[in-house]
Short mmCIF file of C-alpha atoms and ligand atoms in Angstrom, two decimals:
data_model
loop_
_atom_site.label_atom_id
_atom_site.label_comp_id
_atom_site.label_asym_id
_atom_site.label_seq_id
_atom_site.Cartn_x
_atom_site.Cartn_y
_atom_site.Cartn_z
CA MET A 1 -48.20 124.16 45.87
CA SER A 2 -46.89 121.24 47.10
CA ALA A 3 -48.76 117.55 46.83
CA TYR A 4 -49.86 115.71 49.90
CA GLU A 5 -47.97 112.33 49.85
CA GLN A 6 -50.30 109.35 51.09
CA ARG A 7 -49.01 106.44 52.22
CA ILE A 8 -50.40 103.56 53.78
CA THR A 9 -49.18 100.34 55.26
CA VAL A 10 -51.14 97.29 54.49
CA ALA A 11 -50.31 94.24 56.66
CA LEU A 12 -51.51 91.19 55.43
CA ASP A 13 -51.68 87.89 56.98
CA TYR A 14 -52.35 84.08 56.54
CA PRO A 15 -51.90 80.33 57.65
CA VAL A 16 -51.58 77.89 55.44
CA TYR A 17 -52.26 74.36 56.73
CA PHE A 18 -51.07 71.67 55.48
CA THR A 19 -52.78 68.79 56.51
CA GLU A 20 -55.37 65.33 55.88
CA GLY A 21 -59.15 65.16 56.32
CA VAL A 22 -60.10 68.63 56.70
CA LEU A 23 -63.31 67.99 57.21
CA GLU A 24 -63.20 65.78 59.66
CA PRO A 25 -65.37 67.26 62.91
CA ALA A 26 -61.82 65.88 64.78
CA ASN A 27 -59.78 68.14 62.94
CA PRO A 28 -59.64 72.16 64.06
CA HIS A 29 -57.72 73.72 61.04
CA LEU A 30 -60.80 74.67 59.41
CA LEU A 31 -62.76 76.02 62.38
CA GLU A 32 -59.42 77.72 63.28
CA ALA A 33 -58.86 78.97 60.01
CA ILE A 34 -62.57 80.75 59.76
CA ARG A 35 -62.93 82.03 63.53
CA ARG A 36 -59.06 83.45 63.96
CA ARG A 37 -59.51 86.66 64.39
CA GLU A 38 -62.78 86.43 66.06
CA PRO A 39 -63.26 83.71 68.10
CA GLU A 40 -66.07 84.18 70.01
CA ARG A 41 -68.09 85.20 67.19
CA ARG A 42 -70.36 82.53 65.20
CA HIS A 43 -68.80 82.73 61.63
CA ARG A 44 -70.85 82.67 58.24
CA CYS A 45 -69.77 80.09 55.92
CA PHE A 46 -70.63 79.61 52.46
CA PHE A 47 -68.82 76.75 50.53
CA ALA A 48 -68.09 76.77 46.65
CA LEU A 49 -67.07 72.60 44.92
CA GLU A 50 -65.62 72.17 42.15
CA GLN A 51 -68.31 70.10 40.38
CA ARG A 52 -65.02 67.32 39.46
CA VAL A 53 -63.98 67.08 42.62
CA ALA A 54 -68.00 66.98 44.11
CA GLU A 55 -68.78 64.19 41.20
CA LEU A 56 -65.18 62.21 42.68
CA TRP A 57 -66.09 62.77 46.55
CA PRO A 58 -69.47 62.23 46.71
CA GLY A 59 -69.88 62.40 50.42
CA LEU A 60 -68.90 66.41 50.48
CA PRO A 61 -71.82 67.64 51.58
CA ALA A 62 -72.53 65.46 54.21
CA SER A 63 -69.52 66.26 55.59
CA ILE A 64 -69.54 69.56 55.54
CA ALA A 65 -72.81 69.57 56.87
CA ALA A 66 -70.79 67.49 59.79
CA TYR A 67 -68.63 69.38 60.42
CA VAL A 68 -70.73 72.73 60.56
CA GLU A 69 -73.25 71.29 62.68
CA HIS A 70 -69.91 70.10 65.41
CA HIS A 71 -68.19 73.39 65.07
CA GLY A 72 -72.32 74.73 65.59
CA ALA A 73 -71.15 77.24 68.25
CA SER A 74 -68.39 78.83 66.03
CA LEU A 75 -70.11 77.90 62.67
CA GLU A 76 -73.58 78.14 60.73
CA LEU A 77 -74.01 77.41 56.92
CA VAL A 78 -75.54 80.17 55.16
CA ALA A 79 -76.61 78.18 52.27
CA GLU A 80 -76.49 74.99 50.43
CA PRO A 81 -72.57 74.43 49.14
CA PHE A 82 -72.56 75.35 45.51
CA VAL A 83 -70.98 73.44 42.98
CA ALA A 84 -70.01 74.68 39.73
CA PRO A 85 -67.60 73.95 36.74
CA GLY A 86 -63.79 74.48 37.41
CA GLY A 87 -60.50 73.69 35.03
CA GLU A 88 -58.98 75.80 32.45
CA GLU A 89 -62.27 76.15 30.65
CA SER A 90 -64.15 77.19 33.61
CA LYS A 91 -61.48 80.48 33.42
CA ASN A 92 -62.25 81.06 30.00
CA ASP A 93 -65.80 81.39 30.50
CA GLU A 94 -66.21 85.87 31.04
CA ALA A 95 -69.90 84.41 32.93
CA ALA A 96 -68.51 82.38 35.76
CA PRO A 97 -67.70 85.44 37.95
CA ALA A 98 -71.32 86.69 37.14
CA ARG A 99 -72.72 83.41 38.31
CA PHE A 100 -71.11 83.52 41.50
CA HIS A 101 -71.86 86.93 42.31
CA THR A 102 -75.17 85.73 41.98
CA VAL A 103 -75.53 83.20 44.67
CA PHE A 104 -73.23 84.97 47.22
CA GLU A 105 -75.77 88.15 46.65
CA ALA A 106 -78.77 84.95 47.32
CA ALA A 107 -76.87 83.85 50.41
CA GLY A 108 -76.40 87.27 51.63
CA LEU A 109 -72.69 87.11 52.46
CA ASP A 110 -71.22 90.00 53.95
CA ARG A 111 -66.97 91.05 54.19
CA GLN A 112 -67.06 89.09 57.31
CA SER A 113 -68.63 85.67 55.85
CA ALA A 114 -65.98 83.08 54.93
CA VAL A 115 -66.17 81.30 51.48
CA VAL A 116 -64.44 78.36 51.33
CA VAL A 117 -63.21 76.83 48.13
CA ILE A 118 -62.46 73.65 47.45
CA GLY A 119 -60.90 72.82 44.04
CA GLY A 120 -57.92 73.05 41.82
CA GLY A 121 -55.81 76.04 40.68
CA ALA A 122 -58.12 77.64 38.00
CA PHE A 123 -61.06 77.13 39.92
CA GLN A 124 -59.95 78.78 43.01
CA ASP A 125 -58.22 82.21 40.55
CA LEU A 126 -61.98 82.10 39.72
CA VAL A 127 -63.63 81.66 42.88
CA GLY A 128 -61.48 84.07 44.37
CA TYR A 129 -61.60 86.40 41.80
CA ALA A 130 -65.48 86.65 41.95
CA ALA A 131 -65.07 86.88 46.21
CA ALA A 132 -62.47 89.73 45.85
CA THR A 133 -65.02 91.96 43.95
CA ALA A 134 -67.61 90.90 45.73
CA HIS A 135 -68.53 93.77 48.32
CA ARG A 136 -65.00 94.35 47.18
CA GLY A 137 -64.01 91.42 49.36
CA LEU A 138 -65.10 88.26 51.47
CA ARG A 139 -62.85 86.44 53.20
CA VAL A 140 -61.59 83.17 51.36
CA VAL A 141 -60.62 80.46 52.95
CA ARG A 142 -58.90 78.31 50.05
CA VAL A 143 -58.71 74.48 49.46
CA PRO A 144 -57.32 73.50 47.17
CA THR A 145 -56.95 70.19 45.84
CA THR A 146 -54.28 69.58 42.86
CA VAL A 147 -50.92 69.61 43.05
CA LEU A 148 -50.45 72.74 42.14
CA GLY A 149 -53.17 74.21 43.86
CA GLN A 150 -51.37 73.34 46.95
CA ASN A 151 -47.54 73.41 45.84
CA ASP A 152 -48.52 77.61 44.22
CA SER A 153 -51.09 79.01 42.95
CA GLY A 154 -53.00 78.02 46.26
CA VAL A 155 -50.98 79.64 48.47
CA GLY A 156 -50.36 83.14 46.60
CA VAL A 157 -52.09 86.43 46.38
CA LYS A 158 -53.69 86.56 42.22
CA ASN A 159 -56.75 86.34 41.39
CA GLY A 160 -57.66 85.86 37.78
CA ILE A 161 -59.59 84.76 35.05
CA ASN A 162 -58.80 84.58 30.76
CA ALA A 163 -59.90 87.16 28.36
CA PHE A 164 -59.58 88.35 24.83
CA GLY A 165 -57.60 84.91 24.45
CA LYS A 166 -54.81 86.22 27.34
CA LYS A 167 -54.23 83.99 30.06
CA ASN A 168 -55.00 86.27 33.74
CA PHE A 169 -56.30 89.40 31.91
CA LEU A 170 -58.85 90.21 34.62
CA GLY A 171 -57.60 89.61 38.21
CA CYS A 172 -56.58 91.03 40.87
CA PHE A 173 -54.48 90.36 44.00
CA ALA A 174 -56.06 90.23 46.41
CA ALA A 175 -54.94 87.71 49.68
CA PRO A 176 -56.50 85.06 51.42
CA PHE A 177 -58.12 84.31 54.48
CA ALA A 178 -56.78 80.94 54.98
CA VAL A 179 -55.30 77.88 52.84
CA LEU A 180 -55.63 74.78 53.92
CA ALA A 181 -53.74 72.15 51.97
CA ASP A 182 -55.35 68.60 52.11
CA ALA A 183 -53.07 65.47 51.19
CA ARG A 184 -56.22 63.22 50.94
CA PHE A 185 -57.54 64.96 48.25
CA LEU A 186 -54.68 65.15 45.68
CA GLU A 187 -55.62 60.64 45.95
CA THR A 188 -58.04 61.20 43.07
CA LEU A 189 -56.02 63.14 40.71
CA PRO A 190 -55.33 62.24 37.48
CA HIS A 191 -51.54 60.84 37.19
CA ARG A 192 -51.39 63.97 34.79
CA ASP A 193 -52.09 66.50 36.33
CA ARG A 194 -50.12 65.33 39.44
CA ILE A 195 -47.21 65.30 37.50
CA ALA A 196 -48.14 67.96 36.17
CA GLY A 197 -48.00 70.10 39.14
CA MET A 198 -44.51 69.60 40.22
CA ALA A 199 -42.80 71.98 36.83
CA GLU A 200 -43.69 74.47 40.03
CA ALA A 201 -41.15 73.27 42.95
CA VAL A 202 -38.36 72.19 40.11
CA LYS A 203 -38.84 76.07 38.82
CA VAL A 204 -38.71 77.78 42.43
CA ALA A 205 -35.89 75.42 43.28
CA CYS A 206 -34.37 76.60 40.17
CA ILE A 207 -34.27 80.47 40.66
CA ARG A 208 -34.19 79.89 44.34
CA ASP A 209 -32.75 77.39 46.23
CA ALA A 210 -30.39 74.42 45.45
CA ARG A 211 -30.77 72.10 48.04
CA PHE A 212 -34.53 71.82 47.34
CA PHE A 213 -33.04 70.88 43.75
CA ASP A 214 -30.70 68.15 44.90
CA TRP A 215 -33.45 67.11 46.78
CA LEU A 216 -35.55 66.73 43.86
CA CYS A 217 -32.90 64.71 42.25
CA ALA A 218 -32.81 62.44 44.71
CA HIS A 219 -36.38 61.96 45.04
CA ALA A 220 -37.42 62.24 41.56
CA GLN A 221 -38.04 58.55 41.27
CA LYS A 222 -40.52 58.41 44.12
CA LEU A 223 -42.37 61.56 42.67
CA ALA A 224 -42.54 59.74 39.30
CA ALA A 225 -44.48 57.36 41.28
CA PHE A 226 -46.30 60.12 43.28
CA GLU A 227 -44.87 58.70 46.64
CA PRO A 228 -46.83 60.06 49.57
CA ALA A 229 -44.38 61.00 51.76
CA ALA A 230 -42.16 62.57 48.94
CA VAL A 231 -45.65 64.35 47.70
CA LYS A 232 -45.73 65.51 50.90
CA GLU A 233 -42.50 66.98 51.33
CA MET A 234 -42.49 68.71 47.37
CA ILE A 235 -45.36 70.29 48.07
CA ARG A 236 -44.54 72.11 52.17
CA ARG A 237 -40.99 72.58 50.65
CA CYS A 238 -42.33 74.54 47.23
CA ALA A 239 -45.30 76.20 48.76
CA ILE A 240 -42.83 78.00 51.81
CA LEU A 241 -40.50 78.58 49.35
CA HIS A 242 -43.18 80.50 47.09
CA LEU A 243 -44.57 81.94 50.25
CA GLU A 244 -41.01 83.53 51.24
CA HIS A 245 -40.82 85.07 48.20
CA ILE A 246 -44.17 86.39 48.40
CA ALA A 247 -43.46 87.82 51.60
CA GLY A 248 -39.34 88.61 51.45
CA SER A 249 -39.33 90.43 48.07
CA GLY A 250 -41.16 93.51 48.78
CA ASP A 251 -43.27 93.54 45.75
CA PRO A 252 -46.16 91.21 46.54
CA PHE A 253 -48.65 92.79 43.72
CA GLU A 254 -45.83 93.38 41.51
CA LEU A 255 -45.63 96.78 40.34
CA GLY A 256 -42.21 96.75 39.10
CA THR A 257 -41.56 94.78 36.02
CA ALA A 258 -39.55 91.87 37.55
CA ARG A 259 -41.83 88.72 38.11
CA PRO A 260 -39.31 86.35 39.35
CA LEU A 261 -41.28 83.27 40.15
CA ASP A 262 -42.42 83.37 36.57
CA PHE A 263 -38.70 81.46 35.44
CA GLY A 264 -40.33 80.02 32.09
CA HIS A 265 -43.64 81.31 31.99
CA TRP A 266 -43.20 83.99 29.58
CA ALA A 267 -43.36 80.69 26.65
CA ALA A 268 -45.42 78.64 28.60
CA HIS A 269 -48.78 80.96 29.04
CA LYS A 270 -48.15 81.17 24.96
CA LEU A 271 -48.09 77.72 24.73
CA GLU A 272 -51.38 77.28 26.88
CA THR A 273 -53.60 79.45 24.52
CA LEU A 274 -51.38 78.10 21.09
CA THR A 275 -52.66 74.75 22.04
CA ASP A 276 -56.09 75.69 23.39
CA PHE A 277 -54.94 74.63 26.76
CA ARG A 278 -54.05 70.92 25.34
CA LEU A 279 -51.25 70.79 27.87
CA ARG A 280 -51.89 71.72 31.43
CA HIS A 281 -50.14 74.68 32.83
CA GLY A 282 -47.43 73.11 34.69
CA GLU A 283 -46.65 71.18 31.10
CA ALA A 284 -45.95 73.93 29.99
CA VAL A 285 -44.31 75.55 32.48
CA ALA A 286 -41.92 72.04 32.11
CA ILE A 287 -41.36 73.23 28.21
CA GLY A 288 -40.77 77.03 29.26
CA ILE A 289 -38.25 75.67 32.02
CA ALA A 290 -36.51 73.35 29.61
CA LEU A 291 -36.55 76.45 26.82
CA ASP A 292 -34.97 78.79 29.71
CA THR A 293 -32.35 76.62 30.82
CA ARG A 294 -31.23 76.07 27.31
CA TYR A 295 -31.23 79.63 26.35
CA SER A 296 -29.34 80.50 29.83
CA SER A 297 -26.37 77.78 28.76
CA ASP A 298 -26.15 78.68 24.72
CA VAL A 299 -25.71 82.64 25.98
CA GLY A 300 -22.89 81.35 28.50
CA LEU A 301 -25.14 82.37 31.80
CA LEU A 302 -25.32 79.00 33.04
CA ALA A 303 -22.70 75.41 33.15
CA PRO A 304 -23.87 73.27 30.48
CA GLN A 305 -23.81 69.86 33.03
CA ALA A 306 -26.27 72.30 35.46
CA ALA A 307 -28.63 73.38 32.13
CA ASP A 308 -28.06 68.84 31.90
CA ARG A 309 -29.46 68.28 35.59
CA VAL A 310 -32.40 70.21 34.75
CA LEU A 311 -33.75 68.95 31.75
CA ASN A 312 -33.05 65.51 32.95
CA LEU A 313 -34.61 66.31 36.10
CA LEU A 314 -38.03 67.18 34.61
CA GLU A 315 -37.80 63.93 32.12
CA THR A 316 -37.98 61.94 35.19
CA ILE A 317 -39.99 63.36 37.15
CA GLY A 318 -42.50 62.72 33.89
CA LEU A 319 -42.59 66.24 32.42
CA PRO A 320 -42.33 66.80 28.76
CA LEU A 321 -39.51 69.06 27.34
CA TRP A 322 -41.26 69.20 24.19
CA ASP A 323 -44.59 70.26 22.37
CA GLU A 324 -45.18 70.52 18.46
CA ALA A 325 -46.70 74.03 19.48
CA LEU A 326 -43.24 75.24 20.29
CA ASP A 327 -42.22 74.92 16.43
CA SER A 328 -45.41 76.20 14.96
CA ARG A 329 -44.98 79.50 12.97
CA ASP A 330 -47.40 82.73 11.18
CA ALA A 331 -47.56 83.24 7.70
CA SER A 332 -44.15 85.28 7.98
CA GLY A 333 -42.22 81.86 9.06
CA ARG A 334 -41.86 83.18 12.65
CA LEU A 335 -42.11 81.08 15.00
CA ARG A 336 -45.33 81.65 17.26
CA VAL A 337 -44.39 81.20 20.72
CA LEU A 338 -42.25 84.69 20.47
CA GLU A 339 -45.41 86.72 20.94
CA GLY A 340 -45.42 85.33 24.45
CA LEU A 341 -42.29 87.88 24.81
CA ARG A 342 -44.28 90.72 24.29
CA GLU A 343 -47.75 89.32 25.60
CA PHE A 344 -45.40 88.75 28.74
CA ARG A 345 -43.90 92.20 28.96
CA GLU A 346 -47.44 93.58 28.15
CA HIS A 347 -49.09 92.21 30.77
CA LEU A 348 -46.52 94.12 34.11
CA GLY A 349 -45.86 96.95 31.33
CA GLY A 350 -42.27 99.13 31.34
CA GLU A 351 -39.44 96.98 30.58
CA LEU A 352 -39.29 93.04 29.12
CA THR A 353 -37.77 91.64 32.75
CA VAL A 354 -37.16 87.46 32.17
CA THR A 355 -35.53 85.18 34.75
CA LEU A 356 -32.72 83.05 33.16
CA LEU A 357 -30.41 81.03 35.16
CA GLU A 358 -26.92 81.76 36.42
CA ALA A 359 -26.53 78.56 38.65
CA ILE A 360 -29.01 75.76 39.85
CA GLY A 361 -30.79 77.85 42.97
CA ARG A 362 -29.87 81.43 41.59
CA GLY A 363 -32.26 83.57 39.17
CA ARG A 364 -30.91 86.42 36.81
CA GLU A 365 -33.02 88.94 35.40
CA VAL A 366 -32.29 89.73 31.84
CA HIS A 367 -34.17 92.64 29.17
CA GLU A 368 -33.54 90.82 26.51
CA LEU A 369 -33.16 87.49 24.74
CA ASP A 370 -31.95 86.78 21.96
CA GLU A 371 -34.94 85.30 18.75
CA VAL A 372 -32.15 83.68 16.89
CA VAL A 373 -30.99 82.20 20.29
CA ILE A 374 -34.75 80.51 20.69
CA ALA A 375 -35.22 79.43 17.88
CA ARG A 376 -31.67 77.48 17.99
CA ASN A 377 -32.74 76.14 21.52
CA ILE A 378 -36.27 75.44 20.16
CA GLU A 379 -34.74 73.26 17.62
CA ARG A 380 -32.20 71.78 19.74
CA LEU A 381 -35.26 70.41 22.27
CA ALA A 382 -37.19 69.49 18.97
CA ARG A 383 -33.72 66.69 18.22
CA ARG A 384 -33.91 65.70 21.99
CA ARG A 385 -38.36 65.08 21.51
CA GLU A 386 -37.59 61.41 19.93
CA GLY A 387 -39.48 59.32 21.73
CA SER A 388 -41.54 61.58 23.95
CA VAL A 389 -45.50 61.33 23.98
CA ARG A 390 -47.93 63.74 22.61
CA TYR A 391 -49.70 65.40 25.78
CA GLY A 392 -53.19 66.16 25.94
CA THR A 393 -55.68 65.00 23.42
N1 NAD B 401 -53.00 81.79 41.27
C1 NAD B 401 -51.82 81.94 40.92
O1 NAD B 401 -50.72 82.71 41.32
C2 NAD B 401 -51.52 81.16 39.96
C3 NAD B 401 -50.08 80.60 39.87
C4 NAD B 401 -49.90 79.25 39.27
C5 NAD B 401 -50.67 78.62 38.65
N2 NAD B 401 -51.99 79.39 38.18
C6 NAD B 401 -53.23 78.78 37.94
O2 NAD B 401 -53.98 77.62 38.09
C7 NAD B 401 -54.33 76.99 37.18
C8 NAD B 401 -53.69 75.50 37.22
O3 NAD B 401 -54.19 74.78 38.23
P1 NAD B 401 -54.29 73.28 38.15
O4 NAD B 401 -53.01 72.63 37.97
O5 NAD B 401 -54.91 73.45 39.40
O6 NAD B 401 -55.16 73.54 36.91
P2 NAD B 401 -56.86 72.91 37.34
O7 NAD B 401 -57.56 73.57 38.40
O8 NAD B 401 -57.45 73.08 35.74
O9 NAD B 401 -57.38 70.95 37.63
C9 NAD B 401 -56.71 70.07 36.77
C10 NAD B 401 -57.27 68.97 36.17
O10 NAD B 401 -57.82 68.46 37.68
C11 NAD B 401 -59.32 68.43 38.37
N3 NAD B 401 -59.19 68.41 39.77
C12 NAD B 401 -59.45 68.99 40.23
N4 NAD B 401 -59.23 68.79 41.75
C13 NAD B 401 -59.02 67.81 41.68
C14 NAD B 401 -59.04 65.79 42.64
N5 NAD B 401 -58.91 66.29 43.49
N6 NAD B 401 -59.45 65.08 42.00
C15 NAD B 401 -59.78 64.51 40.79
N7 NAD B 401 -58.84 65.49 39.66
C16 NAD B 401 -59.41 66.74 40.47
C17 NAD B 401 -60.10 69.69 37.43
O11 NAD B 401 -61.27 69.73 37.59
C18 NAD B 401 -59.12 69.86 36.36
O12 NAD B 401 -59.78 68.84 35.77
C19 NAD B 401 -53.97 77.75 35.51
O13 NAD B 401 -55.02 78.28 35.45
C20 NAD B 401 -52.62 78.54 36.60
O14 NAD B 401 -52.76 79.37 35.30
C21 NAD B 401 -52.52 80.24 39.39
ZN1 ZN B 402 -47.09 78.52 36.94
#
């Protein structure tokens, strides 16, 4: 008896637009995105709006109705826009996906209907997960409304919610049908979220692109001031580096043990749960980058001057390098953040694989971290923290 070797190759493609005013009737991108496979047909659309965004942009439902009516030959609205809470709390709410399943079912959505999701990274993760499991996958058109949603989470292929106190425990890989990053939504984003999302740009520059890193250093003050031209370029370059990685790494669905784009993330995910999500994802990532950069330099992998450049860049942009949760200890005196290493390995299975830095622009995978060295560098970051602010309330 020999085994039959099944092999399936699935090609995935989706456009990512960087635009402004997606719902202005003259802006063709949303229309193009929805009808890109069947330009002749009329397409059934459903809009999911994050509550905070709907409050800040009260004209959205009217703009959606006007856009769909303007393009009535191609688009059809199957229900009123559905407004629901977003933010990290929505990913912690295990009942949230079922609420979306209920409205998808009531609206009679099918696998060729488009669900247009307008909201932050957390809302995209939640609705993406619910949509991926309804009829085994609806077409999701993402309109991310945060920096992090536009430069990282919204352009990738992962969806998920938190469970059992663990980030993204429930989730799936499902490519979006299209992504539209609309710079205008960032106008209402609080300062804290504007800055937090930039941590992912520093991350991807550190491990992938020294020229982008230099560009970030040269524009750090403009980014700290949220100067629109610099922000747009940062978002575009960061998003494209993520897209290139997903398409070119040979492992878009992370079947192996490596998570090269998750530089700084083993500590970050743990810090988010340790602080009960008082820290934003991006803030936790900045601290995680600071820790793993210092570690890389301490073990002789990265030149100390390069490590200083990374820490200075994070600081100039206005990102934190420290939080008291880094120093939190369990009953036996062990640093709690170290538990993040075990959880990081557990999420993927197999051997622990963490990305460190061997140069700016070049990551290096390692399979072991020395807890004594981690603790020493937490102490060093603690000493540097003087004058820094406590993030969150
Ligand atoms: N799927 C992935 O590949 C991936 C990758 C990275 C991060 N993530 C996830 O993304 C999430 C973080 O995303 P985020 O940084 O966008 O945070 P978020 O979605 O929590 O949004 C941050 C805050 O901004 C608000 N908000 C959203 N848009 C707004 C706007 N235009 N104006 C004013 N306020 C607005 C939200 O209500 C929230 O309070 C985390 O859960 C993280 O784990 C997922
Ligand atoms: Zn991240």
